[in-house]
Coordinates of C-alpha atoms and ligand atoms in Angstrom, one line a residue:
X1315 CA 19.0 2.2 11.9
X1316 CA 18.1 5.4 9.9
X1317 CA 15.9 8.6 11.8
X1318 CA 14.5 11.5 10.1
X1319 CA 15.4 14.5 12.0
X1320 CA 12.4 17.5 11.1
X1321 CA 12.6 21.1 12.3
X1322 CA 9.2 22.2 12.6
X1323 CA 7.1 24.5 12.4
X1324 CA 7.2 23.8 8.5
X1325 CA 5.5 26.1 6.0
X1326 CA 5.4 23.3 2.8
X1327 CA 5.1 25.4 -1.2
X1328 CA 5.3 24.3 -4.4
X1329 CA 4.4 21.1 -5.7
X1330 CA 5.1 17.7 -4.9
X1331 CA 4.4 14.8 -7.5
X1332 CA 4.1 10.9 -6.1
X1333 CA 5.1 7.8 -6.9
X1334 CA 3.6 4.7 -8.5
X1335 CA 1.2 3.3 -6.4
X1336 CA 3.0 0.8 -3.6
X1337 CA -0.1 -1.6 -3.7
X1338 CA -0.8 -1.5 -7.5
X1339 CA 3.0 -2.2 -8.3
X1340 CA 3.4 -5.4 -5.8
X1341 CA 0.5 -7.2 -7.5
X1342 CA 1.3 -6.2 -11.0
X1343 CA 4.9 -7.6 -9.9
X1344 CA 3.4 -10.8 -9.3
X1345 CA 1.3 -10.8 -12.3
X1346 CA 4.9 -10.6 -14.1
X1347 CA 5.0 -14.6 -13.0
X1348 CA 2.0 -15.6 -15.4
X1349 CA 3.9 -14.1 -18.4
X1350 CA 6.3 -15.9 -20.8
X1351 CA 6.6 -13.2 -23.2
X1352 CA 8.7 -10.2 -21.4
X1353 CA 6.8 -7.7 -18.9
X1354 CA 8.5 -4.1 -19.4
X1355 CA 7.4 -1.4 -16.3
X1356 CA 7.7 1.7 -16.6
X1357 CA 8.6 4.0 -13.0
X1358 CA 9.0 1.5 -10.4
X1359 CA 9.0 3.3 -7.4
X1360 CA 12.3 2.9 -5.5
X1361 CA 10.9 1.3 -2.5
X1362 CA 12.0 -1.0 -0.2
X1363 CA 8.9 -4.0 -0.7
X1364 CA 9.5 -3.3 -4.6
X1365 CA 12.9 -4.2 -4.3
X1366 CA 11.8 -7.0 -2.0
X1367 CA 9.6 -8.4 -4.6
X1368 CA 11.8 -8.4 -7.1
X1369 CA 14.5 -10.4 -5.4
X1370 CA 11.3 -12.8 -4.7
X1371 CA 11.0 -12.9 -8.7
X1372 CA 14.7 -14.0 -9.4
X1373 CA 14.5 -16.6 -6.5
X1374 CA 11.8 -17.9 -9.1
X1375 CA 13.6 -17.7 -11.8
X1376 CA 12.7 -14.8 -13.0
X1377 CA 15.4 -12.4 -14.9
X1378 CA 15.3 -8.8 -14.5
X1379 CA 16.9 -5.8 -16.4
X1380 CA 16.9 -2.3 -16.1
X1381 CA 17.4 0.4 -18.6
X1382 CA 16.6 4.5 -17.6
X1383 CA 12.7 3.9 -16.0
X1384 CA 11.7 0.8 -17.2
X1385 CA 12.7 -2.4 -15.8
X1386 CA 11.7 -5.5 -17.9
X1387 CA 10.9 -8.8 -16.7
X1388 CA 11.4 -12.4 -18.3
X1389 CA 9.4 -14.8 -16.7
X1390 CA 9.9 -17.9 -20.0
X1391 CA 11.2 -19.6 -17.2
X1392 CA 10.2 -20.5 -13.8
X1393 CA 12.9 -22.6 -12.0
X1394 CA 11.0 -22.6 -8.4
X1395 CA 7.8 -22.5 -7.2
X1396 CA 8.8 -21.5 -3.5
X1397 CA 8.7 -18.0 -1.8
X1398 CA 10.8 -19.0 1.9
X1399 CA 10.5 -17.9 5.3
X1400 CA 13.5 -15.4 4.8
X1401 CA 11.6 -13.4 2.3
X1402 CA 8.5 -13.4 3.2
X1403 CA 8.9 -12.5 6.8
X1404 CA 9.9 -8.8 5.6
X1405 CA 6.7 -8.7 2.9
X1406 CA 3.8 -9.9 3.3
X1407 CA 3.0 -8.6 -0.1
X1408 CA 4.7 -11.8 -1.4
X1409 CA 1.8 -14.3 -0.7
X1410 CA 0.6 -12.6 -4.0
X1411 CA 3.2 -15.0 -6.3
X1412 CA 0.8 -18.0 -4.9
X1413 CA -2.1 -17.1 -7.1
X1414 CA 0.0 -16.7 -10.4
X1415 CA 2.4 -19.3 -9.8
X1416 CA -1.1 -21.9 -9.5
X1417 CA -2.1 -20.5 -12.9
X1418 CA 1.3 -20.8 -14.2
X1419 CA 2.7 -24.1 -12.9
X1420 CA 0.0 -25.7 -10.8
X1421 CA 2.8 -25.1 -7.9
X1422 CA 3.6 -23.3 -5.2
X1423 CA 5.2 -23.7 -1.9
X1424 CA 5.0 -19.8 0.0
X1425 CA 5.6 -19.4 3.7
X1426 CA 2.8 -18.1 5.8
X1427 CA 3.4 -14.4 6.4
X1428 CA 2.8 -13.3 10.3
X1429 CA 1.2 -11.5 11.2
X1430 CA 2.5 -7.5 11.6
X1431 CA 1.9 -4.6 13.5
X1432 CA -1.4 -3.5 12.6
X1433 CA -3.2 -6.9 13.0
X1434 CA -3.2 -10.6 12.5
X1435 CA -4.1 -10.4 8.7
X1436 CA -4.8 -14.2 8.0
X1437 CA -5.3 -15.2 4.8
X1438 CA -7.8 -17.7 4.9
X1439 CA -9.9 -16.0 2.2
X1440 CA -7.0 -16.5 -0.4
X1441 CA -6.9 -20.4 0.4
X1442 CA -10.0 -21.7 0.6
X1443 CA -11.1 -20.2 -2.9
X1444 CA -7.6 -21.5 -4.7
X1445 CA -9.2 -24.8 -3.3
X1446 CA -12.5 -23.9 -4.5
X1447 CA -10.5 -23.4 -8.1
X1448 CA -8.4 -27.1 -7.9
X1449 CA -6.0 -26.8 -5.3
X1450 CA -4.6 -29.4 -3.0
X1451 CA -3.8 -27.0 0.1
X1452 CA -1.3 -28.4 3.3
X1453 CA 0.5 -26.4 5.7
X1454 CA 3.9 -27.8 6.3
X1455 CA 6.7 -26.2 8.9
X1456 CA 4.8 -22.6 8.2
X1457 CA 4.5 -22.7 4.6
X1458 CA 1.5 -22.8 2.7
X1459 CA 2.0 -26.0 0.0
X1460 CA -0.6 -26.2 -3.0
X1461 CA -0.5 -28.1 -6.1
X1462 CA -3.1 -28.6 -8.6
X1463 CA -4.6 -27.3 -12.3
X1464 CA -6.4 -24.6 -11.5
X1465 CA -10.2 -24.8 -12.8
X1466 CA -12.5 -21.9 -13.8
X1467 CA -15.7 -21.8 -10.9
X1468 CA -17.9 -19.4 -9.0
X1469 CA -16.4 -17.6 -5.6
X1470 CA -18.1 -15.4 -3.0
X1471 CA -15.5 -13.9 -0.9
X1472 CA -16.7 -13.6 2.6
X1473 CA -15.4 -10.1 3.0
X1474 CA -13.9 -7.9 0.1
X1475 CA -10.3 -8.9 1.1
X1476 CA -7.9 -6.5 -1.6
X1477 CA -5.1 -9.4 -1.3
X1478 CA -7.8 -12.1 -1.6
X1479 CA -9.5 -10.6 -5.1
X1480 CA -6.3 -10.1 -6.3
X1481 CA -4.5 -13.5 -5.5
X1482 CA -7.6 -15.0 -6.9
X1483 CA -8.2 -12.9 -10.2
X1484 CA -4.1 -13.9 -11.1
X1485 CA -5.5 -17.5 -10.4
X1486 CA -7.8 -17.4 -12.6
X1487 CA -5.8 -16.0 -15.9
X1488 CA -4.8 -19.5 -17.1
X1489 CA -7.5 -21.6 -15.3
X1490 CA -9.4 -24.0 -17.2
X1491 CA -12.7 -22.5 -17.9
X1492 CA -14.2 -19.1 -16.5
X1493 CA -14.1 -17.6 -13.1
X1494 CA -16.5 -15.3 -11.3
X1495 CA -15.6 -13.7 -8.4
X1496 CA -18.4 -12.2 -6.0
X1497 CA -17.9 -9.2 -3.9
X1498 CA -14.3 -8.3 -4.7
X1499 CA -12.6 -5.5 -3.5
X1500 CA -13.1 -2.4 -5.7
X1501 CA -10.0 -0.6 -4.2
X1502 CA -8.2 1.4 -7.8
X1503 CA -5.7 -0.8 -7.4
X1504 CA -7.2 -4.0 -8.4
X1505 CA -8.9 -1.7 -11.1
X1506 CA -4.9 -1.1 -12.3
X1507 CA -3.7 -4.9 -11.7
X1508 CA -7.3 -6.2 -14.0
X1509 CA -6.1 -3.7 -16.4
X1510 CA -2.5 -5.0 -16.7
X1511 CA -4.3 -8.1 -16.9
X1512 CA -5.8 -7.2 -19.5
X1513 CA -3.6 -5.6 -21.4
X1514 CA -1.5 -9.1 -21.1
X1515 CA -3.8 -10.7 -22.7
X1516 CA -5.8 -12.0 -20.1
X1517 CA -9.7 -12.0 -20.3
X1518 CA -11.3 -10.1 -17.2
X1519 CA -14.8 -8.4 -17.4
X1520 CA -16.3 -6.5 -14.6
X1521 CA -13.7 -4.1 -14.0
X1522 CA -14.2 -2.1 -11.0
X1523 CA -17.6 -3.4 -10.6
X1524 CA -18.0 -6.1 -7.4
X1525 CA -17.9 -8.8 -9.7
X1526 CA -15.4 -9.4 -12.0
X1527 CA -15.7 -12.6 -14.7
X1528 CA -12.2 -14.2 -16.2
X1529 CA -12.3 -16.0 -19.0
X1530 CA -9.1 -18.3 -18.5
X1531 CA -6.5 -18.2 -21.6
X1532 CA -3.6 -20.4 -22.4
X1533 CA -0.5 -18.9 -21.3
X1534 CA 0.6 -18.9 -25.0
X1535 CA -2.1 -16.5 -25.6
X1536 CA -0.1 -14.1 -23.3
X1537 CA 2.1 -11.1 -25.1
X1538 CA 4.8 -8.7 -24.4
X1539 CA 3.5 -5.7 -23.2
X1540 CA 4.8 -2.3 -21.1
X1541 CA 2.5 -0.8 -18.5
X1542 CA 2.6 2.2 -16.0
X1543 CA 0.8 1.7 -12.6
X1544 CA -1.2 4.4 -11.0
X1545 CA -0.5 7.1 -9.3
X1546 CA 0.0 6.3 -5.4
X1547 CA -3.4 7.4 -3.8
X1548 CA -2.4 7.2 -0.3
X1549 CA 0.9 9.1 -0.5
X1550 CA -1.2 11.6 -2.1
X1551 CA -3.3 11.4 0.5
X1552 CA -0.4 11.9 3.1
X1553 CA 1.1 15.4 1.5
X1554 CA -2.1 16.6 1.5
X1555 CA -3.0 16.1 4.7
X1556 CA 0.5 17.7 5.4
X1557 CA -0.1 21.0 3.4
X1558 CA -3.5 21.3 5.4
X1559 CA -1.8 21.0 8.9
X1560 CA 1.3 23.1 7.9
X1561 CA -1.7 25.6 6.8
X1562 CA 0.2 25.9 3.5
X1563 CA -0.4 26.6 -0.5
X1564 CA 0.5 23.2 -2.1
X1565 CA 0.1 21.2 -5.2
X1566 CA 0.3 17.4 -5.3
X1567 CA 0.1 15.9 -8.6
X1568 CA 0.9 12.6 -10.4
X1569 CA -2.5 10.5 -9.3
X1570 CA -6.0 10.5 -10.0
X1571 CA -8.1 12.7 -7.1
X1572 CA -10.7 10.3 -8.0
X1573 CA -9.3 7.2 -6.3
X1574 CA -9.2 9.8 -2.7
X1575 CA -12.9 11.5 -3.6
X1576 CA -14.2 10.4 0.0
X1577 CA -10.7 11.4 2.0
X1578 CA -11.5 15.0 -0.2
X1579 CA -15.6 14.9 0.5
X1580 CA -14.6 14.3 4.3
X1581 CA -11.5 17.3 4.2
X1582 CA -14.2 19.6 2.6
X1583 CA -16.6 19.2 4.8
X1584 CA -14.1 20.0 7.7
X1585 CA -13.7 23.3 6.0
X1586 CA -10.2 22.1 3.5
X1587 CA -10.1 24.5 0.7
X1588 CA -9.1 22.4 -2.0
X1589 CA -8.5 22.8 -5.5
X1590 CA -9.3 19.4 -7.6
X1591 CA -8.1 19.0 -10.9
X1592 CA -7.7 16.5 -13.5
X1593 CA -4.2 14.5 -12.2
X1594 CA -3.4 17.3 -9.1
X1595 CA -4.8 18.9 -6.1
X1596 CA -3.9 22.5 -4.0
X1597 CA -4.6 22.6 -0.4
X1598 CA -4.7 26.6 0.3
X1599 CA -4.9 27.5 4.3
X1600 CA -7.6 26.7 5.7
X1601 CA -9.6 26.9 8.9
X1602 CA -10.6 23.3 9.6
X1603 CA -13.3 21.9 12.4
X1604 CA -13.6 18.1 14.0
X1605 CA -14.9 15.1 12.0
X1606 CA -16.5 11.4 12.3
X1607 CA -14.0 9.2 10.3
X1608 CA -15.0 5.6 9.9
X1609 CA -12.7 3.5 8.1
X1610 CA -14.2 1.1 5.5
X1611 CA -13.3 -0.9 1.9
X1612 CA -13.0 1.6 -1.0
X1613 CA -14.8 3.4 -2.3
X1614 CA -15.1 4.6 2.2
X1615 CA -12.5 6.0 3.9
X1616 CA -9.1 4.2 3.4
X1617 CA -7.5 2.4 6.2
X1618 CA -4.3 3.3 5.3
X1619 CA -5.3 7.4 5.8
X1620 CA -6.6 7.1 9.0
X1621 CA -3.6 7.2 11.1
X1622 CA -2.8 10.4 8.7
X1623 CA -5.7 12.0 9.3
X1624 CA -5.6 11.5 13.6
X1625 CA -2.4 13.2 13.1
X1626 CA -4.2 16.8 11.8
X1627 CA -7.2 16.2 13.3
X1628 CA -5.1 16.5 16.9
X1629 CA -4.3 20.0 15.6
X1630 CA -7.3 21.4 14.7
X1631 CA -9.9 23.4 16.5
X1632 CA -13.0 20.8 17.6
X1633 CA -12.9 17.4 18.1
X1634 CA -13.0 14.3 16.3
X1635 CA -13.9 10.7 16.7
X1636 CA -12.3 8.0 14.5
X1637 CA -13.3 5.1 14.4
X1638 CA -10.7 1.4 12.3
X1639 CA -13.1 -1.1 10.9
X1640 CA -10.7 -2.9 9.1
X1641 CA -7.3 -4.0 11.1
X1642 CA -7.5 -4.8 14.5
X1643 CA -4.5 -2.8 16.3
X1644 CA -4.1 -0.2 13.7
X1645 CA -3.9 2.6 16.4
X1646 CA 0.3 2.2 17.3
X1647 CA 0.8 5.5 16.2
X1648 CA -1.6 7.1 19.3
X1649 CA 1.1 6.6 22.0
X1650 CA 3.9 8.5 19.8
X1651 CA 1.7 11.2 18.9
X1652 CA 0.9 11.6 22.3
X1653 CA 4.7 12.2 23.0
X1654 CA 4.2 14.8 20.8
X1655 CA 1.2 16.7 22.5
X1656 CA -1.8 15.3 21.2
X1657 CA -5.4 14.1 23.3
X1658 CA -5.9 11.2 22.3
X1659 CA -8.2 8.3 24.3
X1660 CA -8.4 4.8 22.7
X1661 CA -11.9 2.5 23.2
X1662 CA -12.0 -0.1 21.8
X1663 CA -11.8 0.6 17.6
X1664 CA -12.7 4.0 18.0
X1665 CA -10.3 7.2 19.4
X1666 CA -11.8 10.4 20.3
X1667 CA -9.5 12.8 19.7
X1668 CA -9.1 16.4 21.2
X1669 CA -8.5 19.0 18.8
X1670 CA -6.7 22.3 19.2
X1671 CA -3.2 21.5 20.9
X1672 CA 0.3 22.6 19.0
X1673 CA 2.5 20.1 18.8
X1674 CA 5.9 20.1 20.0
X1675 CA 8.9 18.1 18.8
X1676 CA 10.3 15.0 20.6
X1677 CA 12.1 11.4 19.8
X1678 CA 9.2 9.0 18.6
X1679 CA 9.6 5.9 16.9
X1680 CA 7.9 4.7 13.9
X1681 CA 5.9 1.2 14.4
X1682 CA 4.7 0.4 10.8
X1683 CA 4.5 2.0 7.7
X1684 CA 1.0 4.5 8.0
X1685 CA 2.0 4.8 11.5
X1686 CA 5.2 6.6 10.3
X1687 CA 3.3 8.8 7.6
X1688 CA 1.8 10.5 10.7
X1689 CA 4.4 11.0 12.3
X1690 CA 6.0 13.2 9.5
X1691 CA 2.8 14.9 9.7
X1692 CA 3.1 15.8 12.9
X1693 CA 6.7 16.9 12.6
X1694 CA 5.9 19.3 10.2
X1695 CA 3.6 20.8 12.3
X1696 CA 5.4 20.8 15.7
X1697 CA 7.6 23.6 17.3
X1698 CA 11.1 22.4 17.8
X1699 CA 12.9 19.0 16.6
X1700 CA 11.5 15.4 15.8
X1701 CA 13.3 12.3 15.7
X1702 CA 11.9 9.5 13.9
X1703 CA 13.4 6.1 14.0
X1704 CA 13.1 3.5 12.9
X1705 CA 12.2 5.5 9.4
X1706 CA 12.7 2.1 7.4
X1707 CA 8.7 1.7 8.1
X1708 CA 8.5 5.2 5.6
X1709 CA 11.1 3.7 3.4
X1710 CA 8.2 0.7 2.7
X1711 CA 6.2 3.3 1.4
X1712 CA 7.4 6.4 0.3
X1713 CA 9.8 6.9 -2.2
X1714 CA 12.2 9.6 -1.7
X1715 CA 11.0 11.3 0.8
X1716 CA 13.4 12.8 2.1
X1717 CA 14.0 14.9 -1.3
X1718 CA 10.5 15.5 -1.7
X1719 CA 10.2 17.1 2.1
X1720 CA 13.1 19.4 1.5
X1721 CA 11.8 20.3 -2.2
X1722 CA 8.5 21.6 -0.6
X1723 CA 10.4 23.6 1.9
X1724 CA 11.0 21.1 5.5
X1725 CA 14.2 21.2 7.7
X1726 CA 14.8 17.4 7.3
X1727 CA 18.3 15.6 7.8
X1728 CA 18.7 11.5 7.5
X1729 CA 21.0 10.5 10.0
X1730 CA 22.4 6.5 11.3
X1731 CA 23.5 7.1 14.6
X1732 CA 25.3 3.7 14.9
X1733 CA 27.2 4.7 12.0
X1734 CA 28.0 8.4 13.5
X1735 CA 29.5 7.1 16.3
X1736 CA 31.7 4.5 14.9
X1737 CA 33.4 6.7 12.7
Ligands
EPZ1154 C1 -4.1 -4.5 1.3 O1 -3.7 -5.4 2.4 C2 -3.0 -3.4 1.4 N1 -1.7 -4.0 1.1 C3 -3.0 -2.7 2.7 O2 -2.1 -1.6 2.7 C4 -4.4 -2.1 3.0 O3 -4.4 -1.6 4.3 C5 -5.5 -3.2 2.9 O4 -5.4 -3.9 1.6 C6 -6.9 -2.7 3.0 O5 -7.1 -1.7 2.1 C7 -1.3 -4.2 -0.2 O6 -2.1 -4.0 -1.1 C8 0.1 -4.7 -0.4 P1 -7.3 -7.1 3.0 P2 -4.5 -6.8 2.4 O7 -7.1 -8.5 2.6 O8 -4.7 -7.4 1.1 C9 -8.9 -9.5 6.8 C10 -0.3 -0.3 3.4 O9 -0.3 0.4 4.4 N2 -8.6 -10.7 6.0 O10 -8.3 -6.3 2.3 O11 -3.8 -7.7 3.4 C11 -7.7 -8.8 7.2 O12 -7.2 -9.4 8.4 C12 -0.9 -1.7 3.6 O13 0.1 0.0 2.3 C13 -9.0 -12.0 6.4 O14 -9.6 -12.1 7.5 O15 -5.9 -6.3 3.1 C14 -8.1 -7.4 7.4 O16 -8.7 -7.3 8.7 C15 -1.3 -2.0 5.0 N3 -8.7 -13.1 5.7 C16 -9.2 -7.2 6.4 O17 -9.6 -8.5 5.9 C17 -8.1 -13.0 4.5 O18 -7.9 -14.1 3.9 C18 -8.7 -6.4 5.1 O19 -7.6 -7.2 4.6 C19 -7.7 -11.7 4.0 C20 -8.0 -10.6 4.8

């Protein structure tokens, strides 16, 4: 298995641009399925769950070319309905093929995911509003089987699931009739996927509201199109955490600062001078002090920033209390840390964090993917050398990192020890 190997202390400069949003991109991939008329994408991100998806696609029938940066799918025809164990087991992401696969061929047979590292992530929310819209829903050896037309009708999600909303809004594309959904998700990346939607030639009103109101079409009404997905918001979010430990001058651009205004309002007010402009941000030096994080759905503070953030609040001056609403064991990267240096004490979902220690470097392993993302953090700003294993959690979710460390200025190496020592 890969490691990262980081010699730290790292002063980061220049500018680093990110990728196409991971959690816009897997949707919109699935979104390809409702589409008879080719789907051209413009800069996949080279990530390990897009490639994942896309194999997922082909299993379905799906035929994929690529020329330069865009990749174009023909979805005219579906030759399975069924998403097995052996792929879904390394992405969860592909329980998002059962919405558009009910719109598209009242069909789908998709293994349950597991659960994963950060929590048991059921998906209980997704199933009982497909049956809400027609389905017939059993679940057989592990795998979720549903068949039936799906017909337009009113949902209320019970919580504003980000999966749910968007399994559901693919649903409801080619559904008989109109959908409303009731308190969706307003994360930028449904925002993107309605958009693509959209753009398809699917009928969704309410876009980024709470609410969002689908006139179904008939898939014939569908139409070629291209589309770009957004700029990744919580990679963003990761490099400039980074600058602001490494107390360097750094520019990260290719996203919206918008879709991270509260991570930004919550830097600020820790004393992060920050420079916001239209598609970048700098992060100059800056003397920081503890905060209250509580993680919550968009527009709060992401979930997926808060293992990021634990990472530089352990090395600033103060302390700070942070607490996860939203997964249940999101907290695997407080042991490694701790290898590291950091003060750390867990109750319950909240960790109060003691501020003010350097870090210095050691082996830690990486447990899941946001996990990681503070652990290169960390690196960066610890004296001496970190290992991180198990870096195919980063691989999930950051596209060429490695380059993009060493174009910023880190001491970084990839190395597979296995295949070191049998040479
Ligand atoms: C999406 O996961 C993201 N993944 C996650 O990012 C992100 O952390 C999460 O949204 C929250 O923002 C993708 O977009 C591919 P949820 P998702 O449904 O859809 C509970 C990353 O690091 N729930 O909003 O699974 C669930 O257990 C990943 O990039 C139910 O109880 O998130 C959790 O506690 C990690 N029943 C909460 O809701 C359901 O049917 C939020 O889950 C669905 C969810």
């Amino acid at each position: 298995m890969d490691q990262l190997v980081i010699n730290g202390p790292s002063k980061l400069s220049g500018s680093v641009k990110v990728s196409s949003a991971k959690n816009a991109c897997l949707p919109i991939l699935a979104g390809v399925l409702l589409n008879p008329k080719p789907t051209h994408l413009k800069n996949l991100p080279d990530l390990r769950d897009i490639r994942t998806m896309c194999k997922l696609l082909e299993m379905l029938g799906v035929k994929i070319t690529k020329n330069d940066n865009i990749t174009t799918f023909d979805a005219s025809d579906l030759t399975s309905t069924e998403a097995t164990y052996e792929l879904v087991k390394t992405m969860r992401a592909s329980i998002f093929v059962l919405g558009p696969l009910m719109a598209r061929k009242s069909n789908a047979k998709v293994s349950l995911p597991g659960g994963c590292a950060i929590g048991a992530r059921p998906i209980d929310l997704h199933l009982t509003n497909l049956e809400k819209m027609g389905a017939t829903i059993t679940l057989e050896e592990g795998y979720v089987k549903a068949e039936g037309r799906m017909t337009g009708t009113h949902l209320v999600l019970a919580f504003p699931s980000v999966g749910a909303t968007e399994n559901l809004l693919m649903a409801a594309v080619l559904a008989d009739g109109k959908t409303t959904i009731e308190n969706c998700a307003l994360e930028p990346e449904i925002t993107d996927l309605a958009n693509f939607l959209n753009k398809m030639g699917a009928r969704i009103e309410g876009i980024g509201t709470k609410t969002l109101v689908i006139e179904g079409v008939m898939e014939s009404e569908l139409c070629e199109l291209e589309y770009e997905a957004i700029g990744d918001r919580i990679e963003a979010s990761t490099y400039v955490m980074a600058a602001l430990a490494t107390q360097s001058t750094l520019t990260v651009e290719g996203f919206n600062p918008e879709h991270i205004e509260f991570i930004t309002e919550k830097l600020i007010e820790m004393g992060a001078n920050i420079k916001v402009g239209p598609d970048y941000m700098t992060m100059e030096p800056s003397t920081l002090k503890g905060v209250k994080i509580d993680t919550a759905p968009y527009p709060g503070f992401p979930t997926d920033a808060q293992a990021q953030i634990m990472a530089l609040t352990c090395l600033i001056d103060g302390n700070s209390l942070i607490s996860e609403n939203i997964f249940e064991n999101r907290f695997m990267h407080v042991p490694e840390l701790k290898r590291l240096g950091a003060r750390i004490t867990v109750k319950g979902n909240s960790t109060f964090v003691e501020g003010g220690f350097q870090f210095t470097g050691a082996p830690v392993m990486a447990t899941d993917l946001r996990a990681s993302a503070a652990l290169i953090i960390a690196a960066l700003a610890a004296k001496g050398t970190t290992t991180i294993r198990r870096v195919y959690h980063l691989d999930r979710g950051y596209a060429d990192l490695d380059n993009k460390l060493r174009s910023i200025g880190v001491d970084v190496k990839r190395e597979n020890p296995e295949l070191e020592n049998n040479k």
